[in-house]
Structure formats: C-alpha cells, structure tokens
Amino acid sequence: MKKFNFILAVLLMSFFYTACYSWYDEKIPMDTKTPKINLGDLLYKEKEITSLTSPKQLIVSQGMYAKSIKLRWDQVPYASSYRLERAVIEPEADGLTYKIPEDGDFEVINKYVWSNSYTDFFNIPDYKKHYYYRISAENIQKGLDSSEYTEVTDSCSGWLLSPPQSIDSGKGESPDYIKVEWSPVANAVSYSIYRGEKPDGIGMEFLDSVKSNRTSYKNTLMDYEKGVEFYYKVCAVLPNGEESAFTGLSLGFSSKEGEPEVPKNIKVVNGKGESVKSLKIAWDSVSKDGYNIKYALYRTSSTDSIFTLVNNGISSSASRIEFEDKSSLKPGIKYYYYVQTIAEKSDDPANIVKSQFSKADNEDCAGWLLSPPASCDVTDSDEEGKNLLMWTPSIGNDEVSYKYKIYSCDTMDGDFNELLLIQDELTLNSDGFYTYKVDRRPYYTISAVNGSEESIQSSVVAPCPKAPVNVTASKTSALDGLEKYEANTNGVYPVKVTWDAPAGDNPYGYYVYRSAKPDSSFRKITDEPITDALEFIDNNETARAGSYYYYKVVSVNMLRQGKNSNEQTEASKGYGALTREQWFREYNKTVKKSQSRLTLMHKGGTSALGSESAKGGISGTLAYKAEMAGLGARITMHYTNYAEFYIGGEEAEGVYFLLNGDTNTSANMSANGSMDGTNRAHKDGMYPGYAKYDKLEIKGGGAGGGYYIVCTMDKNENTVLAEGNVDWVIGEE
C-alpha cells in the first residue's frame, strides 16, 4: 500500500477527527468500523421523518346506519395508529342547528385505531344528537410527533339513521280500512309496515312495503278484521339495504256498525301546571240502549305521537266523568288526552262495539305538570361576589305566569336552602333564557312556583370555576431528580406542569391539555380531573428534542364542568430535559454545520495548514488553526458565541445552541492521537450544558474510541444530569 506523507496525515487528521466533512450539507459518519458513505448515497439520502401530517379526507356517515356511525380517512405516511376523539352536541333551541365543538368538548373514544377506518357503535341510540369527530395520526413506537387533529367542521359530524319521527293510524274513520301515516326519512327508498294485535308488540308480522314517495298506507280489512284493534310500526329502508329502527306502536281500528257515540267536552281540569303529581281529565258520559258503557283513556305527548293506554275500564253513572291520571307522568312534557266509548251488550258481554277516539283539537284536551326549568346554567357575573343564573322557562309559560325560586348549597349532595323567590317580571333574552344575578354560591337549583304549588327542583348547576393562575411548564428541568423518571424513545424526559388555584375560588379539580401549537389542537392528557395536587407530570411519549409544547389547565367543578383556562404565556410552554446521548446529538448538529463553513480543513496536502475564521449562520465565529507540533500536528478550533439554528426554525423563539469553547486535536504522523477541550452551550440556547473532549481517542485520522463527557443543565445553569460518559459513536448514527 502506498505510504502517506506527513502532510497527508495532517490532512487526514483534520478530515476525519470530527467526521464532519459535508457534501451538500450532509454528514459523513465518524464510525471508522463501517464503510464511508459515497457521494451517491449522500445525494439520494432520505430526509429524516420527525413528525406526521394530519389525516386528510375524513368522511363521516350521516344518517346512514341505525346504530353506528362509520368513519374513513386517508392513510398518513409513517403513521402506525390513529387517536380518535368525539364530541357529542345537542341541538340548539331551534332543534335544527348545532354549534361547532371546542377542544374541551372532545373525549377520547379510542387511543389506538390501527387502520384508517372506524365504526362507532351506539347501544342506546340518540337520534337528535350530532357526533363530531377529530383524528390525529401517531407513531409512538418510533417517537414521531403526533399530527395535528383534523379540522373540526360540520362535514366531520355524523348522526344515526332515525326512524320516522311520528306515526298515526286511523281510529274508526272507515269501516273498510285503517290508514297508517308517518313522517318521511331522508334518503329512504322504501318503508316497511308491520302489524300485530298485542299492545306490547310481540308477534308482529310484515304487512307490506311502499316506495319512498309515499308516507301513508291503507290497510284494507277482511270482514273478520273489522272492529279489531291492530298495532302498527314502520321502518325506513335506505339504498344500501340498511333499515332504521322502528317507530313506536300505533293503535288503529276500523269502525263497526252500531258503534256508540264519541265522548264530548274532553277537558284536563287541572292541566296548566296546577299539580306536580297528576292530571285530572273530565268528559261527558255516553249512553246506548241495551249496552253497558265504560271508557278507555289514551294520551299522546309533546315528545311523540304514540297513543299510550292510560285505562280501558273506566265506568261511572255520573253525567260528567272524571279520572285522575297518575301513570308515569313526567315534568316538562305536554300531554294530549283522548277518550273512547266501549259498549258491551247487556245480554251478551262478548258483543262489544267501540266508538272512534275523541279529537284533541283544542287546548282543553292538553295538560302538563308544574315543572322546573328544563335547562339551567350559571356563569360569572360582571359584579363582584355575584353569579349570573340562566334558565329556560318552565313548560306552559306562554299561558301561565310562573315565579321562580332559587336554592343554593355549599355541597352538591347537601340540603339546598332557599336563596330567594324572584318576584320581578322576567324577560327572555335573545337565546330564549331568563337571566338573574344571585349571590355567589357553589351549587344552585331552581323550581317553578304557580300560586301555592311548587315544582320539583331542577338539576343541580354549579358555576365553572375561575381559571387557574401561574400555570408553568418546566423547561429542561431536573424535576426534583430525574432518576425516578424514564426518557421516551426520543431521549426526552417528562415535563412538569404546575399551577395555583384561582384566588377566591375552590375548584373540584383540573384537566390538563397539551398542544404543539399555542392556539389550537389541544388534547386532554388527564383522563380524570386532578383533585389532590396542583401539578402534573407529562410523560409525553412522542416529545422530541427541539420542540415546545403548550399547556392549558382547565378548572372544573364537582360536576366536571369547566371552561376557564390559562392564557398561553412563555411560562406555560415547556419541554423536557434530554438524556446525555440525545443532548450530544442535538449539540453536534451545530458543530457539524460550523465545520462545513471552514475551507482550509477540507483542502488537501499542506493547504490544510494555516488558520481561518468562519461566521455562524446566526451569530459568532469559529476560529480554526492547524500547525505542525513536534513529530505530529495540532489543530485548535475555538467557538465564540456561535449559533447556527433557531428553535423550530423560528427566529422569535431564539437560538437552539449558543456555543463557547474549544474542540482541539493532537495527532502523530500515523494520524493517531486524542482530543481535548470543553465546549459549552450557553443558557440563552434551548439546552444549556457542556461537552468535554478529553477522553476521545483519534485512530487513523478519525474518532476511534473513548467517550465524550457530557453535563446537561437547566435554563438557570443548574445541573440536570451530572457529568457522564457518552460513547464516541453517538451523534454519528
């Protein structure tokens, strides 16, 4: 083999000792045990992937399935799983519009979806609600930064296939048929009609099917079917064959010769919120010669049109019949009553004829219990020591002037005491709520008062606590001793988030949210409220060096309600400390870039000797000097306030590493030797600390053994990880 002369040895030494010669800003590995990268490798080397892009084309089924919502989205390169979150949104007061949910409305429903599709099943369907979804791509195993969530718009909302919302059947209008009618369902291609004779729906059989341009069906009756009570139900069928749930059961029957009169003058005598337990219905009696008379009482409600049998054996000799309905009445619902005459032949009880139903064609046939407000809320008032209560009017407020009584308590499950009875005349705001300022208390309920009667109390409401203060996230901190924590696969330790309780308030607990952006895409990282501390350790599995994370802490009451959080400040963004190995990798990026700016060290022969100075991409200088020393050579490299990169590439965030110090090399004619010097990363950079080169060995002109000595520090230059050894191959993987 051809021998190298001394100057070439010096050149080799300067070329290899940092392994930093750069082609098109790419690096040549220091590992002398493996072949060097050739120019072709450098030209076509794939860029390192550190983060994932947000999923695209999120498609959510809208009214396509009766008990599930299906989602699909484009696959994200390098994603191994997807995090799926859902927000459940009730309709606004108009029943038609839905508000776009905020970050705090979303809950995780699956942390690890392994494909780019998902089916969300509902055991108890709610057809009025809309379900909004957002998805983040993840690769926790490789420690890639999770993507931002998909954008939340109406197109990412889904809902269940609803059955027809109303159904009605003829009740004696014709002797030959029973007409069944129902409300249409969007996208239906047909409707299936079923019929049975049992009020519990058992044994119902398919009757017929009609196309979607029809929402009624005439069930023509055989002679033996006339006068028989039948129950009907209907479901919608979509083009994909999916069937909706069934409607409720609708009672229908045909008229029959000799049927008695329909009862008249139906009236709910205490129906305008005058009772909290029952409704009393009255009607004129009916007579028919040769028949014994009794009555059946039915009702429908403001929530559905299904006829519910209250009682079918009411009998009385009085000219005006009264019956008190105590059967499962609920507050907040308006009931409509119907009466049917049942005539049994005196000498043949099996011979029964029934009248048509009475018509609930006026408000006399309707009634409701005295009810509390259906919706209540409480917010901060603009007056110190006050809260603003908001509630919807109790049912029937357009006919009755209710008063409202406010109760309060210091605990959610304690005895609520009367706070005040509102005597003022109230006016609805533009959102359909009454509002009233009250003394600040932890919990409230509201009742409606009508004369001497008072409703039950509303559900308990509590003010959302004020936002926590002094929210602070640690920045490359020791966290009271890192030995009890583990770094993630990216060599990043946890972040500690701390806060103080809001002044003059006592939240039940706190939720913590995190985002890679200061203004959006926050994800809840505490499944349960933190109730026993004012701090949280965030073991972020995908945190990467050089990335800030923004923290939001939300105060919640005992109902786990809360919307007040801290504003984003410099204090509330944080990042974890690095392992010594990862610290050196990040530090070495600036060293590598600095050496690519030199010219002498990359020249051949004696041209490598001499001195020069290179300016940093952002600030400072690197001074290079190569000279012969005895039977070898000495190369010194001195950094002065040297910076190459901004944090995250953003100038406003400051410099990544700011270096001051030395990385020197001494070698003999065989290009063997050692390094010395200490290079410090200043506290004005993201990761303060220092690297010592005194234990690094040079063999054959390149790093060939030994180790670096690394110490990491916090932003106040307190030691995070004391001096420790970092193998010589680190930083050149």
CSV table of C-alpha atoms in Angstrom, one decimal, residues 164-390:
chain,number,residue,atom,x,y,z
A,164,PRO,CA,-89.9,8.0,11.1
A,165,GLN,CA,-90.4,10.5,13.9
A,166,SER,CA,-94.2,10.2,14.0
A,167,ILE,CA,-96.8,7.6,13.2
A,168,ASP,CA,-100.5,7.6,13.4
A,169,SER,CA,-103.2,5.1,12.5
A,170,GLY,CA,-106.9,5.5,11.7
A,171,LYS,CA,-109.2,5.0,14.7
A,172,GLY,CA,-112.6,4.2,13.3
A,173,GLU,CA,-112.8,6.8,10.5
A,174,SER,CA,-113.6,4.0,8.0
A,175,PRO,CA,-115.3,0.6,8.2
A,176,ASP,CA,-113.2,-0.9,5.4
A,177,TYR,CA,-109.6,0.1,6.1
A,178,ILE,CA,-107.1,1.6,8.6
A,179,LYS,CA,-104.9,4.3,7.3
A,180,VAL,CA,-101.3,4.4,8.6
A,181,GLU,CA,-99.3,7.6,8.2
A,182,TRP,CA,-95.8,8.5,9.2
A,183,SER,CA,-93.1,11.2,8.7
A,184,PRO,CA,-90.6,10.9,5.9
A,185,VAL,CA,-86.9,9.9,6.4
A,186,ALA,CA,-84.2,11.4,4.3
A,187,ASN,CA,-82.5,9.1,1.7
A,188,ALA,CA,-85.1,6.3,2.3
A,189,VAL,CA,-86.1,4.3,-0.8
A,190,SER,CA,-88.9,2.5,0.8
A,191,TYR,CA,-90.8,1.9,4.1
A,192,SER,CA,-91.8,-1.4,5.6
A,193,ILE,CA,-95.0,-1.7,7.5
A,194,TYR,CA,-95.6,-4.3,10.3
A,195,ARG,CA,-98.9,-5.2,12.1
A,196,GLY,CA,-99.8,-7.1,15.2
A,197,GLU,CA,-102.7,-7.4,17.8
A,198,LYS,CA,-100.7,-7.2,21.0
A,199,PRO,CA,-100.0,-3.8,22.7
A,200,ASP,CA,-96.5,-5.0,23.7
A,201,GLY,CA,-95.5,-5.5,20.1
A,202,ILE,CA,-94.9,-9.3,20.4
A,203,GLY,CA,-95.7,-11.4,17.3
A,204,MET,CA,-95.9,-8.5,14.8
A,205,GLU,CA,-95.6,-9.6,11.2
A,206,PHE,CA,-94.6,-7.9,8.0
A,207,LEU,CA,-97.6,-6.4,6.2
A,208,ASP,CA,-96.4,-4.6,3.2
A,209,SER,CA,-93.8,-2.2,1.7
A,210,VAL,CA,-94.2,1.1,-0.1
A,211,LYS,CA,-91.8,3.3,-2.1
A,212,SER,CA,-90.3,6.3,-0.5
A,213,ASN,CA,-92.6,8.8,-2.4
A,214,ARG,CA,-95.4,7.6,-0.1
A,215,THR,CA,-95.7,8.2,3.7
A,216,SER,CA,-99.1,6.5,4.2
A,217,TYR,CA,-100.6,3.1,3.7
A,218,LYS,CA,-104.2,1.9,3.7
A,219,ASN,CA,-104.6,-1.5,5.3
A,220,THR,CA,-107.7,-2.9,3.7
A,221,LEU,CA,-109.5,-5.2,6.1
A,222,MET,CA,-111.3,-8.5,5.8
A,223,ASP,CA,-114.7,-8.8,7.4
A,224,TYR,CA,-113.4,-10.6,10.4
A,225,GLU,CA,-110.8,-7.9,10.9
A,226,LYS,CA,-113.2,-5.1,11.1
A,227,GLY,CA,-113.5,-3.6,14.6
A,228,VAL,CA,-110.4,-5.3,15.7
A,229,GLU,CA,-107.6,-3.2,17.3
A,230,PHE,CA,-104.3,-3.5,15.5
A,231,TYR,CA,-100.9,-2.1,16.3
A,232,TYR,CA,-98.6,-0.8,13.5
A,233,LYS,CA,-95.0,0.0,13.3
A,234,VAL,CA,-92.9,1.3,10.4
A,235,CYS,CA,-89.2,1.4,9.5
A,236,ALA,CA,-87.3,3.2,6.7
A,237,VAL,CA,-85.0,1.3,4.2
A,238,LEU,CA,-82.0,3.0,2.6
A,239,PRO,CA,-80.4,2.3,-0.8
A,240,ASN,CA,-77.7,0.2,0.9
A,241,GLY,CA,-80.3,-2.0,2.5
A,242,GLU,CA,-79.9,-0.6,5.9
A,243,GLU,CA,-83.1,-0.4,7.9
A,244,SER,CA,-83.9,2.2,10.5
A,245,ALA,CA,-85.1,1.4,14.0
A,246,PHE,CA,-88.9,1.0,14.2
A,247,THR,CA,-91.4,3.7,15.2
A,248,GLY,CA,-93.3,3.2,18.3
A,249,LEU,CA,-96.5,1.2,18.2
A,250,SER,CA,-99.5,3.0,16.7
A,251,LEU,CA,-103.0,1.8,17.6
A,252,GLY,CA,-105.6,1.6,14.8
A,253,PHE,CA,-109.0,0.1,14.2
A,254,SER,CA,-112.0,0.4,11.8
A,255,SER,CA,-115.5,1.5,12.6
A,256,LYS,CA,-118.2,-1.1,13.1
A,257,GLU,CA,-121.9,-1.0,12.6
A,258,GLY,CA,-123.7,0.1,15.8
A,259,GLU,CA,-120.7,1.9,17.3
A,260,PRO,CA,-121.6,4.2,20.2
A,261,GLU,CA,-121.1,8.0,20.3
A,262,VAL,CA,-117.7,9.6,20.8
A,263,PRO,CA,-117.3,11.3,24.2
A,264,LYS,CA,-117.6,15.0,24.1
A,265,ASN,CA,-116.2,18.1,26.0
A,266,ILE,CA,-112.9,16.5,26.9
A,267,LYS,CA,-111.0,18.7,29.4
A,268,VAL,CA,-108.0,18.5,31.6
A,269,VAL,CA,-109.3,20.3,34.6
A,270,ASN,CA,-106.0,20.9,36.4
A,271,GLY,CA,-103.7,20.8,33.4
A,272,LYS,CA,-102.0,24.2,33.4
A,273,GLY,CA,-99.2,23.5,35.8
A,274,GLU,CA,-101.5,23.3,38.7
A,275,SER,CA,-100.3,19.9,40.0
A,276,VAL,CA,-96.9,18.2,40.4
A,277,LYS,CA,-98.2,14.6,40.6
A,278,SER,CA,-101.3,14.0,38.4
A,279,LEU,CA,-103.6,15.3,35.8
A,280,LYS,CA,-107.4,15.1,36.1
A,281,ILE,CA,-109.4,14.6,32.9
A,282,ALA,CA,-113.2,15.0,32.6
A,283,TRP,CA,-115.8,14.3,29.8
A,284,ASP,CA,-119.5,14.0,29.2
A,285,SER,CA,-121.0,10.5,29.7
A,286,VAL,CA,-122.4,8.5,26.8
A,287,SER,CA,-125.4,6.1,26.8
A,288,LYS,CA,-126.6,3.4,24.4
A,289,ASP,CA,-129.8,1.4,24.9
A,290,GLY,CA,-129.2,-2.2,25.8
A,291,TYR,CA,-125.5,-1.7,26.4
A,292,ASN,CA,-123.2,-1.2,29.4
A,293,ILE,CA,-120.8,1.7,28.9
A,294,LYS,CA,-117.3,2.1,30.0
A,295,TYR,CA,-114.4,4.2,28.7
A,296,ALA,CA,-110.8,3.9,27.5
A,297,LEU,CA,-108.5,6.8,28.2
A,298,TYR,CA,-105.4,7.3,26.0
A,299,ARG,CA,-102.8,10.0,25.7
A,300,THR,CA,-100.0,11.2,23.4
A,301,SER,CA,-97.3,13.7,24.3
A,302,SER,CA,-95.2,16.5,23.0
A,303,THR,CA,-92.3,14.1,22.6
A,304,ASP,CA,-94.1,11.6,20.4
A,305,SER,CA,-97.4,10.8,18.8
A,306,ILE,CA,-97.7,7.2,20.1
A,307,PHE,CA,-101.1,6.5,21.8
A,308,THR,CA,-100.5,5.3,25.4
A,309,LEU,CA,-103.3,3.5,27.1
A,310,VAL,CA,-104.0,5.0,30.5
A,311,ASN,CA,-107.0,2.9,31.5
A,312,ASN,CA,-109.6,1.0,29.5
A,313,GLY,CA,-112.1,0.1,32.2
A,314,ILE,CA,-113.4,3.4,33.4
A,315,SER,CA,-117.1,3.3,34.3
A,316,SER,CA,-119.4,5.7,36.1
A,317,SER,CA,-123.1,6.6,36.2
A,318,ALA,CA,-122.4,10.3,36.6
A,319,SER,CA,-123.2,12.6,33.7
A,320,ARG,CA,-119.7,14.1,33.9
A,321,ILE,CA,-116.9,11.5,34.2
A,322,GLU,CA,-113.6,12.3,35.9
A,323,PHE,CA,-110.4,10.3,36.0
A,324,GLU,CA,-107.1,11.2,37.7
A,325,ASP,CA,-104.0,10.1,35.6
A,326,LYS,CA,-101.1,9.3,37.9
A,327,SER,CA,-99.4,6.9,35.5
A,328,SER,CA,-95.7,7.7,34.9
A,329,LEU,CA,-96.3,11.4,34.1
A,330,LYS,CA,-93.1,13.3,33.7
A,331,PRO,CA,-92.4,17.0,34.2
A,332,GLY,CA,-91.6,19.2,31.2
A,333,ILE,CA,-93.9,17.2,28.8
A,334,LYS,CA,-97.3,18.3,27.4
A,335,TYR,CA,-99.9,15.5,27.3
A,336,TYR,CA,-102.9,15.3,25.0
A,337,TYR,CA,-105.9,13.1,26.1
A,338,TYR,CA,-108.3,11.1,24.0
A,339,VAL,CA,-111.4,9.2,25.2
A,340,GLN,CA,-113.1,6.2,23.6
A,341,THR,CA,-116.5,4.7,24.4
A,342,ILE,CA,-116.7,1.0,24.9
A,343,ALA,CA,-120.2,-0.5,24.8
A,344,GLU,CA,-120.9,-4.1,25.9
A,345,LYS,CA,-124.3,-5.6,25.1
A,346,SER,CA,-126.2,-6.2,28.3
A,347,ASP,CA,-127.3,-9.7,27.5
A,348,ASP,CA,-124.2,-10.6,25.5
A,349,PRO,CA,-121.0,-9.2,27.1
A,350,ALA,CA,-118.9,-10.7,24.3
A,351,ASN,CA,-120.7,-8.4,21.9
A,352,ILE,CA,-118.6,-5.2,22.1
A,353,VAL,CA,-118.6,-2.2,19.9
A,354,LYS,CA,-116.2,0.8,20.3
A,355,SER,CA,-116.5,4.4,19.2
A,356,GLN,CA,-113.9,6.4,17.4
A,357,PHE,CA,-111.5,8.3,19.6
A,358,SER,CA,-112.3,11.8,20.6
A,359,LYS,CA,-110.3,14.6,19.0
A,360,ALA,CA,-107.6,16.5,20.9
A,361,ASP,CA,-108.5,19.5,18.7
A,362,ASN,CA,-108.2,22.3,21.4
A,363,GLU,CA,-106.0,23.1,24.4
A,364,ASP,CA,-108.7,21.9,26.8
A,365,CYS,CA,-107.6,18.4,26.0
A,366,ALA,CA,-104.0,19.2,26.9
A,367,GLY,CA,-102.2,19.4,30.2
A,368,TRP,CA,-98.8,19.4,31.9
A,369,LEU,CA,-97.4,19.0,35.4
A,370,LEU,CA,-95.9,22.0,37.2
A,371,SER,CA,-92.3,21.6,36.0
A,372,PRO,CA,-88.9,23.1,36.8
A,373,PRO,CA,-86.8,24.7,34.0
A,374,ALA,CA,-85.6,22.1,31.6
A,375,SER,CA,-82.2,23.8,31.1
A,376,CYS,CA,-80.2,25.8,33.6
A,377,ASP,CA,-76.7,27.2,33.7
A,378,VAL,CA,-74.6,29.6,35.7
A,379,THR,CA,-71.8,31.9,34.7
A,380,ASP,CA,-69.6,34.6,36.2
A,381,SER,CA,-71.3,38.0,36.6
A,382,ASP,CA,-69.7,41.3,36.0
A,383,GLU,CA,-70.4,42.2,39.6
A,384,GLU,CA,-68.1,41.0,42.3
A,385,GLY,CA,-69.5,38.3,44.5
A,386,LYS,CA,-72.3,37.5,42.1
A,387,ASN,CA,-73.2,34.8,39.6
A,388,LEU,CA,-75.5,35.0,36.6
A,389,LEU,CA,-78.1,32.3,36.6
A,390,MET,CA,-79.7,31.4,33.3
